[in-house]
GROMACS .gro file of C-alpha atoms in nm:
model
  421
    1MET     CA    1  -2.997   2.656  -3.241
    2ARG     CA    2  -2.985   2.669  -2.866
    3LEU     CA    3  -2.963   2.338  -2.709
    4SER     CA    4  -3.107   2.268  -2.345
    5TYR     CA    5  -3.146   1.984  -2.137
    6PRO     CA    6  -3.381   1.905  -1.864
    7ARG     CA    7  -3.224   1.967  -1.525
    8SER     CA    8  -3.343   1.616  -1.401
    9ARG     CA    9  -3.139   1.459  -1.680
   10MET     CA   10  -2.822   1.669  -1.604
   11ALA     CA   11  -2.806   1.669  -1.217
   12PRO     CA   12  -2.740   1.295  -1.174
   13GLU     CA   13  -2.442   1.322  -1.404
   14VAL     CA   14  -2.289   1.610  -1.207
   15ARG     CA   15  -2.357   1.430  -0.874
   16THR     CA   16  -2.183   1.108  -0.994
   17VAL     CA   17  -1.848   1.307  -1.022
   18VAL     CA   18  -1.806   1.346  -0.649
   19ASN     CA   19  -2.082   1.119  -0.528
   20LEU     CA   20  -2.051   0.984  -0.166
   21LYS     CA   21  -2.287   0.700  -0.252
   22PRO     CA   22  -2.014   0.445  -0.320
   23TYR     CA   23  -1.860   0.508   0.038
   24ARG     CA   24  -2.201   0.487   0.194
   25GLN     CA   25  -2.270   0.162   0.020
   26ALA     CA   26  -1.941   0.018   0.102
   27LEU     CA   27  -1.944   0.133   0.485
   28ALA     CA   28  -2.305  -0.025   0.518
   29LEU     CA   29  -2.163  -0.370   0.456
   30PRO     CA   30  -2.141  -0.557   0.796
   31GLY     CA   31  -1.781  -0.574   0.944
   32LEU     CA   32  -1.612  -0.332   0.703
   33ARG     CA   33  -1.631  -0.015   0.945
   34SER     CA   34  -1.484  -0.215   1.253
   35LEU     CA   35  -1.217  -0.371   1.017
   36LEU     CA   36  -1.108  -0.014   0.889
   37LEU     CA   37  -1.126   0.136   1.221
   38VAL     CA   38  -0.898  -0.130   1.397
   39SER     CA   39  -0.658  -0.147   1.096
   40VAL     CA   40  -0.587   0.229   1.134
   41LEU     CA   41  -0.498   0.190   1.492
   42ALA     CA   42  -0.313  -0.139   1.440
   43ARG     CA   43  -0.102   0.004   1.155
   44ILE     CA   44   0.031   0.307   1.362
   45PRO     CA   45   0.277   0.104   1.563
   46LEU     CA   46   0.373  -0.075   1.269
   47THR     CA   47   0.467   0.212   1.077
   48ALA     CA   48   0.700   0.348   1.361
   49THR     CA   49   0.925   0.039   1.366
   50GLY     CA   50   1.175   0.163   1.123
   51VAL     CA   51   1.243   0.510   1.295
   52THR     CA   52   1.234   0.335   1.641
   53LEU     CA   53   1.495   0.083   1.557
   54THR     CA   54   1.702   0.357   1.395
   55PHE     CA   55   1.704   0.582   1.711
   56TYR     CA   56   1.786   0.275   1.931
   57VAL     CA   57   2.093   0.168   1.717
   58VAL     CA   58   2.231   0.497   1.681
   59LEU     CA   59   2.158   0.669   2.011
   60ASP     CA   60   2.155   0.380   2.255
   61LEU     CA   61   2.400   0.146   2.088
   62GLY     CA   62   2.624   0.417   1.963
   63ARG     CA   63   2.640   0.287   1.605
   64GLY     CA   64   2.607   0.474   1.281
   65TYR     CA   65   2.327   0.531   1.037
   66GLY     CA   66   2.481   0.257   0.825
   67ALA     CA   67   2.457   0.000   1.087
   68ALA     CA   68   2.094   0.113   1.161
   69GLY     CA   69   2.003   0.084   0.798
   70LEU     CA   70   2.140  -0.277   0.809
   71VAL     CA   71   1.899  -0.355   1.091
   72GLY     CA   72   1.611  -0.202   0.886
   73ALA     CA   73   1.716  -0.386   0.568
   74ALA     CA   74   1.725  -0.713   0.777
   75SER     CA   75   1.375  -0.658   0.893
   76THR     CA   76   1.265  -0.558   0.545
   77ILE     CA   77   1.404  -0.868   0.378
   78GLY     CA   78   1.236  -1.076   0.652
   79ALA     CA   79   0.901  -0.928   0.581
   80ALA     CA   80   0.924  -0.956   0.222
   81LEU     CA   81   1.010  -1.341   0.254
   82GLY     CA   82   0.752  -1.388   0.529
   83SER     CA   83   0.442  -1.205   0.383
   84PRO     CA   84   0.352  -1.462   0.132
   85LEU     CA   85   0.437  -1.754   0.357
   86LEU     CA   86   0.205  -1.603   0.630
   87GLY     CA   87  -0.051  -1.563   0.376
   88ARG     CA   88  -0.044  -1.908   0.275
   89LEU     CA   89  -0.082  -2.025   0.636
   90VAL     CA   90  -0.376  -1.812   0.654
   91ASP     CA   91  -0.529  -1.981   0.341
   92ARG     CA   92  -0.459  -2.323   0.495
   93ARG     CA   93  -0.492  -2.289   0.870
   94GLY     CA   94  -0.719  -1.983   0.924
   95LEU     CA   95  -0.641  -1.633   1.054
   96ARG     CA   96  -0.635  -1.695   1.432
   97PRO     CA   97  -0.346  -1.944   1.437
   98VAL     CA   98  -0.123  -1.715   1.241
   99LEU     CA   99  -0.218  -1.420   1.458
  100VAL     CA  100  -0.117  -1.614   1.762
  101LEU     CA  101   0.211  -1.702   1.601
  102THR     CA  102   0.301  -1.372   1.483
  103THR     CA  103   0.173  -1.187   1.805
  104VAL     CA  104   0.395  -1.412   2.016
  105ALA     CA  105   0.696  -1.350   1.793
  106GLU     CA  106   0.632  -0.975   1.807
  107ALA     CA  107   0.610  -0.980   2.183
  108VAL     CA  108   0.946  -1.188   2.226
  109PHE     CA  109   1.135  -0.956   1.995
  110TRP     CA  110   1.017  -0.618   2.116
  111ALA     CA  111   1.052  -0.736   2.467
  112SER     CA  112   1.398  -0.850   2.444
  113ALA     CA  113   1.529  -0.595   2.176
  114PRO     CA  114   1.649  -0.340   2.433
  115ALA     CA  115   1.880  -0.595   2.585
  116LEU     CA  116   2.024  -0.720   2.262
  117SER     CA  117   2.355  -0.624   2.140
  118TYR     CA  118   2.396  -0.515   1.786
  119PRO     CA  119   2.538  -0.866   1.658
  120VAL     CA  120   2.244  -1.032   1.808
  121LEU     CA  121   1.980  -0.760   1.707
  122LEU     CA  122   2.078  -0.796   1.337
  123PRO     CA  123   1.942  -1.163   1.293
  124ALA     CA  124   1.666  -1.095   1.553
  125ALA     CA  125   1.532  -0.822   1.323
  126PHE     CA  126   1.536  -1.048   1.038
  127LEU     CA  127   1.330  -1.310   1.213
  128ALA     CA  128   1.100  -1.048   1.360
  129GLY     CA  129   1.039  -0.936   1.004
  130LEU     CA  130   0.980  -1.293   0.874
  131LEU     CA  131   0.702  -1.327   1.150
  132ALA     CA  132   0.574  -0.989   1.146
  133LEU     CA  133   0.210  -0.919   1.222
  134PRO     CA  134   0.050  -0.935   0.876
  135VAL     CA  135  -0.199  -0.650   0.922
  136PHE     CA  136  -0.167  -0.482   0.585
  137SER     CA  137  -0.221  -0.796   0.381
  138VAL     CA  138  -0.486  -0.935   0.625
  139VAL     CA  139  -0.687  -0.615   0.595
  140ARG     CA  140  -0.680  -0.629   0.219
  141GLN     CA  141  -0.771  -1.008   0.217
  142SER     CA  142  -1.046  -0.934   0.450
  143VAL     CA  143  -1.188  -0.645   0.237
  144ALA     CA  144  -1.200  -0.881  -0.052
  145ALA     CA  145  -1.418  -1.125   0.171
  146LEU     CA  146  -1.642  -0.862   0.295
  147VAL     CA  147  -1.709  -0.649  -0.004
  148PRO     CA  148  -1.874  -0.760  -0.327
  149VAL     CA  149  -1.653  -0.707  -0.640
  150GLU     CA  150  -1.850  -0.413  -0.770
  151ARG     CA  151  -1.797  -0.231  -0.441
  152ARG     CA  152  -1.437  -0.289  -0.367
  153ARG     CA  153  -1.300   0.014  -0.533
  154PRO     CA  154  -1.437   0.262  -0.264
  155ALA     CA  155  -1.344  -0.005   0.002
  156TYR     CA  156  -0.973  -0.027  -0.104
  157ALA     CA  157  -0.970   0.352  -0.141
  158LEU     CA  158  -1.062   0.374   0.227
  159ASP     CA  159  -0.792   0.116   0.313
  160SER     CA  160  -0.548   0.300   0.105
  161MET     CA  161  -0.640   0.640   0.286
  162SER     CA  162  -0.605   0.468   0.635
  163VAL     CA  163  -0.256   0.344   0.543
  164GLU     CA  164  -0.160   0.719   0.468
  165LEU     CA  165  -0.314   0.841   0.799
  166SER     CA  166  -0.108   0.564   0.975
  167PHE     CA  167   0.229   0.673   0.808
  168MET     CA  168   0.130   1.035   0.907
  169VAL     CA  169   0.074   0.961   1.262
  170GLY     CA  170   0.305   0.647   1.349
  171PRO     CA  171   0.678   0.769   1.276
  172ALA     CA  172   0.600   1.128   1.430
  173LEU     CA  173   0.486   0.959   1.745
  174ALA     CA  174   0.797   0.754   1.767
  175VAL     CA  175   1.018   1.052   1.711
  176ALA     CA  176   0.848   1.252   1.973
  177LEU     CA  177   0.873   0.964   2.231
  178ALA     CA  178   1.236   0.862   2.148
  179THR     CA  179   1.340   1.240   2.186
  180ALA     CA  180   1.131   1.316   2.476
  181ILE     CA  181   1.205   1.004   2.689
  182SER     CA  182   1.432   0.751   2.539
  183PRO     CA  183   1.476   0.513   2.253
  184ARG     CA  184   1.471   0.209   2.466
  185THR     CA  185   1.130   0.303   2.618
  186THR     CA  186   0.998   0.378   2.266
  187LEU     CA  187   1.096   0.018   2.170
  188TRP     CA  188   0.896  -0.116   2.449
  189ALA     CA  189   0.579   0.128   2.363
  190VAL     CA  190   0.589   0.032   1.997
  191GLY     CA  191   0.618  -0.347   2.070
  192ALA     CA  192   0.307  -0.293   2.324
  193GLY     CA  193   0.135  -0.121   2.053
  194ILE     CA  194   0.203  -0.406   1.801
  195VAL     CA  195   0.092  -0.685   2.052
  196ALA     CA  196  -0.219  -0.501   2.145
  197SER     CA  197  -0.289  -0.480   1.757
  198GLY     CA  198  -0.256  -0.854   1.727
  199VAL     CA  199  -0.497  -0.914   2.021
  200ALA     CA  200  -0.739  -0.675   1.865
  201PHE     CA  201  -0.739  -0.853   1.531
  202TRP     CA  202  -0.761  -1.194   1.714
  203LEU     CA  203  -1.065  -1.062   1.887
  204LEU     CA  204  -1.222  -0.911   1.574
  205ASN     CA  205  -1.129  -1.214   1.366
  206PRO     CA  206  -1.242  -1.062   1.029
  207PRO     CA  207  -1.331  -1.323   0.769
  208THR     CA  208  -1.086  -1.417   0.496
  209ARG     CA  209  -1.350  -1.570   0.264
  210SER     CA  210  -1.673  -1.438   0.162
  211ALA     CA  211  -2.020  -1.586   0.274
  212ASP     CA  212  -2.054  -1.756  -0.068
  213GLU     CA  213  -1.708  -1.916  -0.066
  214PRO     CA  214  -1.699  -2.252   0.085
  215ALA     CA  215  -1.535  -2.289   0.433
  216GLY     CA  216  -1.266  -2.523   0.510
  217PRO     CA  217  -0.963  -2.617   0.303
  218HIS     CA  218  -0.968  -2.556  -0.066
  219ARG     CA  219  -0.862  -2.760  -0.341
  220LYS     CA  220  -0.492  -2.686  -0.376
  221VAL     CA  221  -0.448  -2.449  -0.671
  222PRO     CA  222  -0.124  -2.479  -0.859
  223ARG     CA  223   0.056  -2.155  -0.890
  224ARG     CA  224   0.076  -2.172  -1.265
  225GLU     CA  225  -0.311  -2.146  -1.259
  226TRP     CA  226  -0.320  -1.810  -1.067
  227LEU     CA  227   0.018  -1.667  -1.076
  228THR     CA  228  -0.057  -1.551  -1.432
  229PRO     CA  229   0.129  -1.297  -1.644
  230ARG     CA  230  -0.134  -1.036  -1.561
  231LEU     CA  231  -0.106  -1.092  -1.185
  232LEU     CA  232   0.270  -1.064  -1.203
  233ALA     CA  233   0.214  -0.756  -1.400
  234VAL     CA  234   0.010  -0.602  -1.123
  235LEU     CA  235   0.281  -0.704  -0.869
  236ALA     CA  236   0.541  -0.538  -1.090
  237VAL     CA  237   0.310  -0.213  -1.097
  238SER     CA  238   0.288  -0.236  -0.725
  239LEU     CA  239   0.663  -0.267  -0.666
  240ALA     CA  240   0.726   0.025  -0.921
  241ALA     CA  241   0.478   0.248  -0.753
  242THR     CA  242   0.640   0.206  -0.419
  243LEU     CA  243   0.976   0.250  -0.566
  244VAL     CA  244   0.883   0.601  -0.694
  245LEU     CA  245   0.734   0.679  -0.350
  246GLY     CA  246   1.040   0.550  -0.162
  247GLY     CA  247   1.261   0.765  -0.405
  248THR     CA  248   1.051   1.063  -0.360
  249ASP     CA  249   1.076   1.043   0.019
  250VAL     CA  250   1.453   1.068   0.008
  251ALA     CA  251   1.475   1.317  -0.269
  252VAL     CA  252   1.235   1.570  -0.085
  253VAL     CA  253   1.475   1.581   0.204
  254ALA     CA  254   1.797   1.602  -0.033
  255VAL     CA  255   1.631   1.900  -0.232
  256LEU     CA  256   1.522   2.107   0.095
  257ARG     CA  257   1.863   2.033   0.246
  258SER     CA  258   2.029   2.160  -0.077
  259SER     CA  259   1.839   2.478  -0.070
  260GLY     CA  260   1.874   2.539   0.301
  261GLU     CA  261   1.507   2.479   0.382
  262VAL     CA  262   1.531   2.136   0.548
  263GLY     CA  263   1.333   2.270   0.841
  264TRP     CA  264   1.034   2.258   0.613
  265THR     CA  265   1.065   1.894   0.535
  266GLY     CA  266   0.777   1.798   0.768
  267ALA     CA  267   0.547   2.052   0.596
  268VAL     CA  268   0.621   1.934   0.255
  269LEU     CA  269   0.574   1.548   0.332
  270ALA     CA  270   0.248   1.659   0.506
  271MET     CA  271   0.121   1.826   0.193
  272TRP     CA  272   0.223   1.525  -0.015
  273ALA     CA  273   0.023   1.305   0.211
  274VAL     CA  274  -0.280   1.535   0.222
  275ALA     CA  275  -0.280   1.529  -0.155
  276SER     CA  276  -0.264   1.150  -0.147
  277LEU     CA  277  -0.568   1.151   0.099
  278VAL     CA  278  -0.771   1.375  -0.162
  279GLY     CA  279  -0.664   1.171  -0.445
  280GLY     CA  280  -0.761   0.851  -0.270
  281PHE     CA  281  -1.093   0.996  -0.168
  282ALA     CA  282  -1.162   1.122  -0.524
  283TYR     CA  283  -1.060   0.774  -0.669
  284GLY     CA  284  -1.318   0.596  -0.451
  285ALA     CA  285  -1.605   0.841  -0.530
  286VAL     CA  286  -1.591   0.849  -0.905
  287SER     CA  287  -1.821   0.623  -1.104
  288ARG     CA  288  -1.538   0.455  -1.325
  289SER     CA  289  -1.235   0.244  -1.270
  290PHE     CA  290  -0.878   0.309  -1.363
  291SER     CA  291  -0.599   0.073  -1.473
  292PRO     CA  292  -0.330   0.025  -1.209
  293LEU     CA  293  -0.092   0.044  -1.489
  294ALA     CA  294  -0.235   0.398  -1.602
  295LEU     CA  295  -0.239   0.516  -1.238
  296MET     CA  296   0.122   0.410  -1.192
  297ALA     CA  297   0.249   0.545  -1.530
  298ALA     CA  298   0.085   0.894  -1.443
  299LEU     CA  299   0.235   0.884  -1.097
  300SER     CA  300   0.584   0.829  -1.248
  301LEU     CA  301   0.556   1.085  -1.510
  302CYS     CA  302   0.424   1.340  -1.259
  303THR     CA  303   0.722   1.254  -1.031
  304ILE     CA  304   1.002   1.314  -1.283
  305PRO     CA  305   0.980   1.698  -1.290
  306VAL     CA  306   0.918   1.754  -0.913
  307GLY     CA  307   1.281   1.838  -0.852
  308LEU     CA  308   1.240   2.148  -1.077
  309GLY     CA  309   1.035   2.319  -0.796
  310GLY     CA  310   1.298   2.275  -0.529
  311SER     CA  311   1.416   2.641  -0.502
  312HIS     CA  312   1.171   2.718  -0.245
  313TRP     CA  313   0.969   2.480   0.000
  314TRP     CA  314   0.630   2.598  -0.115
  315LEU     CA  315   0.721   2.544  -0.495
  316LEU     CA  316   0.824   2.194  -0.409
  317CYS     CA  317   0.470   2.156  -0.222
  318LEU     CA  318   0.294   2.251  -0.539
  319ALA     CA  319   0.501   2.031  -0.766
  320LEU     CA  320   0.438   1.738  -0.560
  321VAL     CA  321   0.049   1.775  -0.561
  322PRO     CA  322   0.001   1.577  -0.884
  323ALA     CA  323   0.210   1.301  -0.798
  324GLY     CA  324   0.076   1.302  -0.439
  325ALA     CA  325  -0.275   1.286  -0.566
  326LEU     CA  326  -0.201   0.955  -0.741
  327CYS     CA  327  -0.018   0.774  -0.457
  328ALA     CA  328  -0.329   0.635  -0.270
  329PRO     CA  329  -0.524   0.560  -0.592
  330THR     CA  330  -0.249   0.358  -0.734
  331ILE     CA  331  -0.201   0.132  -0.419
  332ALA     CA  332  -0.580   0.101  -0.389
  333ALA     CA  333  -0.598  -0.009  -0.754
  334THR     CA  334  -0.324  -0.267  -0.722
  335SER     CA  335  -0.491  -0.431  -0.413
  336ASP     CA  336  -0.825  -0.425  -0.600
  337ALA     CA  337  -0.673  -0.597  -0.913
  338VAL     CA  338  -0.498  -0.863  -0.694
  339SER     CA  339  -0.825  -0.939  -0.500
  340ARG     CA  340  -0.998  -0.987  -0.841
  341LEU     CA  341  -0.731  -1.198  -1.017
  342ALA     CA  342  -0.650  -1.439  -0.712
  343PRO     CA  343  -0.883  -1.728  -0.628
  344ALA     CA  344  -1.036  -1.739  -0.287
  345GLY     CA  345  -0.817  -2.040  -0.187
  346VAL     CA  346  -0.486  -1.851  -0.249
  347ARG     CA  347  -0.601  -1.489  -0.186
  348GLY     CA  348  -0.392  -1.482   0.136
  349GLU     CA  349  -0.074  -1.580  -0.035
  350ALA     CA  350  -0.167  -1.350  -0.340
  351MET     CA  351  -0.196  -1.057  -0.095
  352GLY     CA  352   0.098  -1.146   0.076
  353LEU     CA  353   0.300  -1.137  -0.254
  354HIS     CA  354   0.143  -0.789  -0.305
  355GLY     CA  355   0.270  -0.682   0.038
  356SER     CA  356   0.620  -0.822  -0.051
  357ALA     CA  357   0.617  -0.613  -0.370
  358VAL     CA  358   0.515  -0.282  -0.191
  359THR     CA  359   0.783  -0.359   0.073
  360VAL     CA  360   1.054  -0.431  -0.178
  361GLY     CA  361   0.975  -0.131  -0.381
  362ILE     CA  362   1.007   0.110  -0.077
  363ALA     CA  363   1.325  -0.066   0.027
  364VAL     CA  364   1.492  -0.023  -0.315
  365GLY     CA  365   1.351   0.319  -0.404
  366ALA     CA  366   1.503   0.502  -0.107
  367PRO     CA  367   1.880   0.393  -0.138
  368LEU     CA  368   1.846   0.404  -0.520
  369ALA     CA  369   1.739   0.774  -0.489
  370GLY     CA  370   2.007   0.832  -0.240
  371ALA     CA  371   2.285   0.687  -0.455
  372VAL     CA  372   2.169   0.889  -0.756
  373ILE     CA  373   2.163   1.210  -0.545
  374ASP     CA  374   2.513   1.148  -0.414
  375ALA     CA  375   2.636   1.097  -0.757
  376SER     CA  376   2.462   1.382  -0.925
  377ALA     CA  377   2.208   1.646  -0.782
  378PRO     CA  378   1.901   1.611  -0.562
  379LEU     CA  379   1.645   1.664  -0.854
  380TRP     CA  380   1.775   1.360  -1.024
  381GLY     CA  381   1.642   1.151  -0.741
  382PHE     CA  382   1.286   1.234  -0.857
  383ALA     CA  383   1.375   1.206  -1.220
  384VAL     CA  384   1.556   0.865  -1.223
  385THR     CA  385   1.301   0.690  -0.984
  386GLY     CA  386   1.006   0.823  -1.187
  387ALA     CA  387   1.178   0.717  -1.522
  388ILE     CA  388   1.206   0.360  -1.385
  389GLY     CA  389   0.839   0.360  -1.299
  390VAL     CA  390   0.755   0.464  -1.653
  391LEU     CA  391   0.994   0.202  -1.788
  392VAL     CA  392   0.821  -0.050  -1.595
  393ALA     CA  393   0.486   0.061  -1.742
  394LEU     CA  394   0.619   0.026  -2.082
  395VAL     CA  395   0.754  -0.332  -2.003
  396VAL     CA  396   0.396  -0.433  -1.864
  397LEU     CA  397   0.198  -0.267  -2.127
  398PRO     CA  398   0.173  -0.564  -2.381
  399VAL     CA  399   0.027  -0.774  -2.105
  400GLU     CA  400  -0.235  -0.513  -2.023
  401LEU     CA  401  -0.303  -0.454  -2.411
  402ARG     CA  402  -0.336  -0.841  -2.460
  403HIS     CA  403  -0.591  -0.854  -2.170
  404ARG     CA  404  -0.803  -0.585  -2.318
  405ARG     CA  405  -0.813  -0.749  -2.666
  406GLU     CA  406  -0.913  -1.078  -2.496
  407THR     CA  407  -1.174  -0.906  -2.290
  408ALA     CA  408  -1.311  -0.726  -2.593
  409GLY     CA  409  -1.318  -1.045  -2.784
  410GLU     CA  410  -1.532  -1.214  -2.506
  411ALA     CA  411  -1.763  -0.920  -2.495
  412VAL     CA  412  -1.879  -0.933  -2.849
  413PRO     CA  413  -2.245  -1.054  -2.858
  414ALA     CA  414  -2.310  -1.376  -3.009
  415GLU     CA  415  -2.581  -1.232  -3.241
  416LEU     CA  416  -2.333  -0.977  -3.384
  417VAL     CA  417  -2.093  -1.253  -3.444
  418THR     CA  418  -2.367  -1.440  -3.645
  419VAL     CA  419  -2.458  -1.147  -3.852
  420THR     CA  420  -2.104  -1.041  -3.953
  421THR     CA  421  -2.015  -1.391  -4.040
   0.00000   0.00000   0.00000
């Protein structure tokens, strides 16, 4: 027997696979478009800070890459510690006072950095990281305030794609400026961009609480009430995901260098970023949600064999596509999960913790992959960091399964319980 279905019944199902409606609905919400536009421009100078400081320490101060790495590490440690503290200040005092504090701190650091000797630059970089402009966490907190829960997935997908775009543009601009003019000038330019970003966010003043959430100070929520095992699991997933990404970044360079094709590094990383953008777009357009744990596990599994495609740059590009397509969706899913799990009164601190997890993951993944590569071969940089991601997924899995059992129990209709008993 030949089965046929009316076209009117089949077409909607096909359209939902790549439907743009979720994006249109999200972008139609008041304030979201301007927030995302300002966030893209604001993140560009922030993504350029690491390479800018590296060029300055190596070329202007005449120090080695190890010394430059210490400056980067000091800034990263400061940012990891400061992000939840600044988020807590946003929860208690509001956004604008925190923006004034961090923008002034950024202005002081970047204006004085070219005149600082290395022994002074090191602690100054730590303090600058501690009081870094909290654009990443503030944007994600504001998305949660602007967007209803059911529409946050495409909104966070757009946010994740905007982060990818910023990382594609910021470091490249810093390298071009440092090599064409001077690292000292680049320091001032990056600092000016960060200060302008702080001013732009102060003027925009995006909400950190939704319209249906009460304004003013909230009841102090003890951490034990919201820092639950499930939220800790999401933070662990966030850290593991960026650890894999940080390790991949280093391993790509090592594989291409060992095969004599290091000149193609930019093209390979660009392909990886494009795959992430495409994956992020697809994640926001599909009609169902995916667990951050599942996405991170898939990202890790797809990363493990990437080094096997390292004999030619174009093979490495192809090998990176599956893992690349999972980058933006994984980060977007973790942001969405944190926004749902954290009460409004502590959402800033929770997003700050999420930012710290992301920062620590990248900071650990790069040197870890480097150490593994130095001790073995470049392809093991992918394998080991991917395996760590899988291991974290297995450790976190019981928490996810327990949550699903509890959710399934709550979803059983009362009349069904009555009948079966």
